[in-house]
Short mmCIF file of C-alpha atoms in Angstrom, two decimals:
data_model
loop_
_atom_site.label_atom_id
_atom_site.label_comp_id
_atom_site.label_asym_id
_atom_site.label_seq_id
_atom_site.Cartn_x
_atom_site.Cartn_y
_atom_site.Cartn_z
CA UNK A 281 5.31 26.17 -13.33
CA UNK A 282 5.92 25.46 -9.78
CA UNK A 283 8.70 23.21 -8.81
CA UNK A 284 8.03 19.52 -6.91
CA UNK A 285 9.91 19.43 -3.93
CA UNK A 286 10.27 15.73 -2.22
CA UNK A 287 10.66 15.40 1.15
CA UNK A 288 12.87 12.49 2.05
CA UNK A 289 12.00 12.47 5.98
CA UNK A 290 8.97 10.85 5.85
CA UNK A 291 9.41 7.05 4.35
CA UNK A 292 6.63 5.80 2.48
CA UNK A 293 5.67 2.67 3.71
CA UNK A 294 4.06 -0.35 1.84
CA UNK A 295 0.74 -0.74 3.15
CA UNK A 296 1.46 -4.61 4.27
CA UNK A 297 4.06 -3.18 6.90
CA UNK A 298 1.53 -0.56 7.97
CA UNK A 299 -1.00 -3.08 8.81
CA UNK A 300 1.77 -4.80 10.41
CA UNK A 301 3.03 -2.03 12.67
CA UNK A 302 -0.46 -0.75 13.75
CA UNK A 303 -2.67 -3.27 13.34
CA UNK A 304 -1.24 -6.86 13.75
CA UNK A 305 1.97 -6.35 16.40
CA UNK A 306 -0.07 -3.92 18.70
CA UNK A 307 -2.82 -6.96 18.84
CA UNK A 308 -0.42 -9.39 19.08
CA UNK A 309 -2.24 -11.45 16.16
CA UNK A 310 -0.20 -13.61 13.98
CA UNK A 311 0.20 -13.70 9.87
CA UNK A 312 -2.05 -17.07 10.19
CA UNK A 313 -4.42 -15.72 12.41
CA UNK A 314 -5.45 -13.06 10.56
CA UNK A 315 -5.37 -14.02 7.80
CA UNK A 316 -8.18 -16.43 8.95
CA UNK A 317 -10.08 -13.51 10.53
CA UNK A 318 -9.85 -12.16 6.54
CA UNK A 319 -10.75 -15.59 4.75
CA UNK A 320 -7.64 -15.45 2.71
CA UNK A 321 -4.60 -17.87 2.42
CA UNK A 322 -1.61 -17.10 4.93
CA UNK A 323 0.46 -17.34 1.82
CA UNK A 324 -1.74 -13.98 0.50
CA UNK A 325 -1.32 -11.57 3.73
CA UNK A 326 2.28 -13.27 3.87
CA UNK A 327 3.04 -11.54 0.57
CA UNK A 328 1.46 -8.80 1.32
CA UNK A 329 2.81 -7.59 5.08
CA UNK A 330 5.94 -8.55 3.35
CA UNK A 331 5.84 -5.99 0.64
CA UNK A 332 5.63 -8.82 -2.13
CA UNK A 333 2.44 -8.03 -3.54
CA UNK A 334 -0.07 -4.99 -3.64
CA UNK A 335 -3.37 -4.36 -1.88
CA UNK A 336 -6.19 -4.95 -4.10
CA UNK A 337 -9.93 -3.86 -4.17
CA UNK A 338 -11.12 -7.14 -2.81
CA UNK A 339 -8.16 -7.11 0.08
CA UNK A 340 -8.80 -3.13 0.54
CA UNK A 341 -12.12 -4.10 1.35
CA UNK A 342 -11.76 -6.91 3.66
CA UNK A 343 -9.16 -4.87 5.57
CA UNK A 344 -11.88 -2.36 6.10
CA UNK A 345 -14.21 -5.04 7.43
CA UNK A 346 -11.38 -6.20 9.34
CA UNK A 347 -9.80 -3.35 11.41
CA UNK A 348 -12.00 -0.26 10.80
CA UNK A 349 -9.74 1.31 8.69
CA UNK A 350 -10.99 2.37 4.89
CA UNK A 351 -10.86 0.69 2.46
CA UNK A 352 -9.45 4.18 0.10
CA UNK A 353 -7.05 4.06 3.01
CA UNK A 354 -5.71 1.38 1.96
CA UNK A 355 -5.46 1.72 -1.90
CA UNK A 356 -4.16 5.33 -1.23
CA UNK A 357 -1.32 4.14 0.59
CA UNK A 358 -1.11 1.49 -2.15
CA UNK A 359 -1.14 4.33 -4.61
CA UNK A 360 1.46 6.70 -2.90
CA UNK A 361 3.70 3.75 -2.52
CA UNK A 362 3.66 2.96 -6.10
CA UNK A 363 3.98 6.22 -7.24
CA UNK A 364 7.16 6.81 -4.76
CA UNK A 365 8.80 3.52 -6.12
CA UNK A 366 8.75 4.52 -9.30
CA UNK A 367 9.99 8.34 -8.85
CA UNK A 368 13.61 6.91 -10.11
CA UNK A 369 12.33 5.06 -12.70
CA UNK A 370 13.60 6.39 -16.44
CA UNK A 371 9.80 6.74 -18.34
CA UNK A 372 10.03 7.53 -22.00
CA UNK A 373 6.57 8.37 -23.83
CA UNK A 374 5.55 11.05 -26.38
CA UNK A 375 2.31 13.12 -26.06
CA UNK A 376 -0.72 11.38 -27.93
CA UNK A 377 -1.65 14.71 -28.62
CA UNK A 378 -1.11 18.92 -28.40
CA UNK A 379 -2.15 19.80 -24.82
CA UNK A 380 -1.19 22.61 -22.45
#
């Protein structure tokens, strides 16, 4: 079995802070702005640039509509931040069956 090796130069980023840094601070466009530009509330892409909540399907999609990025883009990032936050986290489960 080959052994993971992690790479700790590269930070993973939540997706909100990528949007952020490459979308919404190069264009100079505010939270409130474009979050109108999205139709959703402030409060939602508040949360979400902020790291407070995930990108969903809907979001993922209206992101794509919104700065020409993918939507799988977006929920990939999502995904690898996820999975990154929860490399420390002690999982205990027992195989639901013989596999391997």
């Amino acid at each position: 079995m080959a052994e993971l090796i992690r790479s700790t130069r590269l930070a993973v980023q939540h997706p909100g802070q990528v949007l952020l840094q490459r979308c919404l601070q190069p264009h100079n466009l505010s939270i409130a702005e474009a979050a109108a530009k999205l139709h959703i509330s402030r409060k939602q892409l508040s949360l979400f640039v902020n790291g407070h909540s995930s990108v969903s399907v809907l979001l993922a999609k209206k992101l794509e509509l919104g700065t020409g990025i993918s939507a799988q883009f977006w929920l990939s990032r999502q995904q690898k931040y996820d999975l990154h936050k929860a490399a420390t986290l002690n999982v205990v489960a027992e195989p639901l069956y013989q596999y391997g």
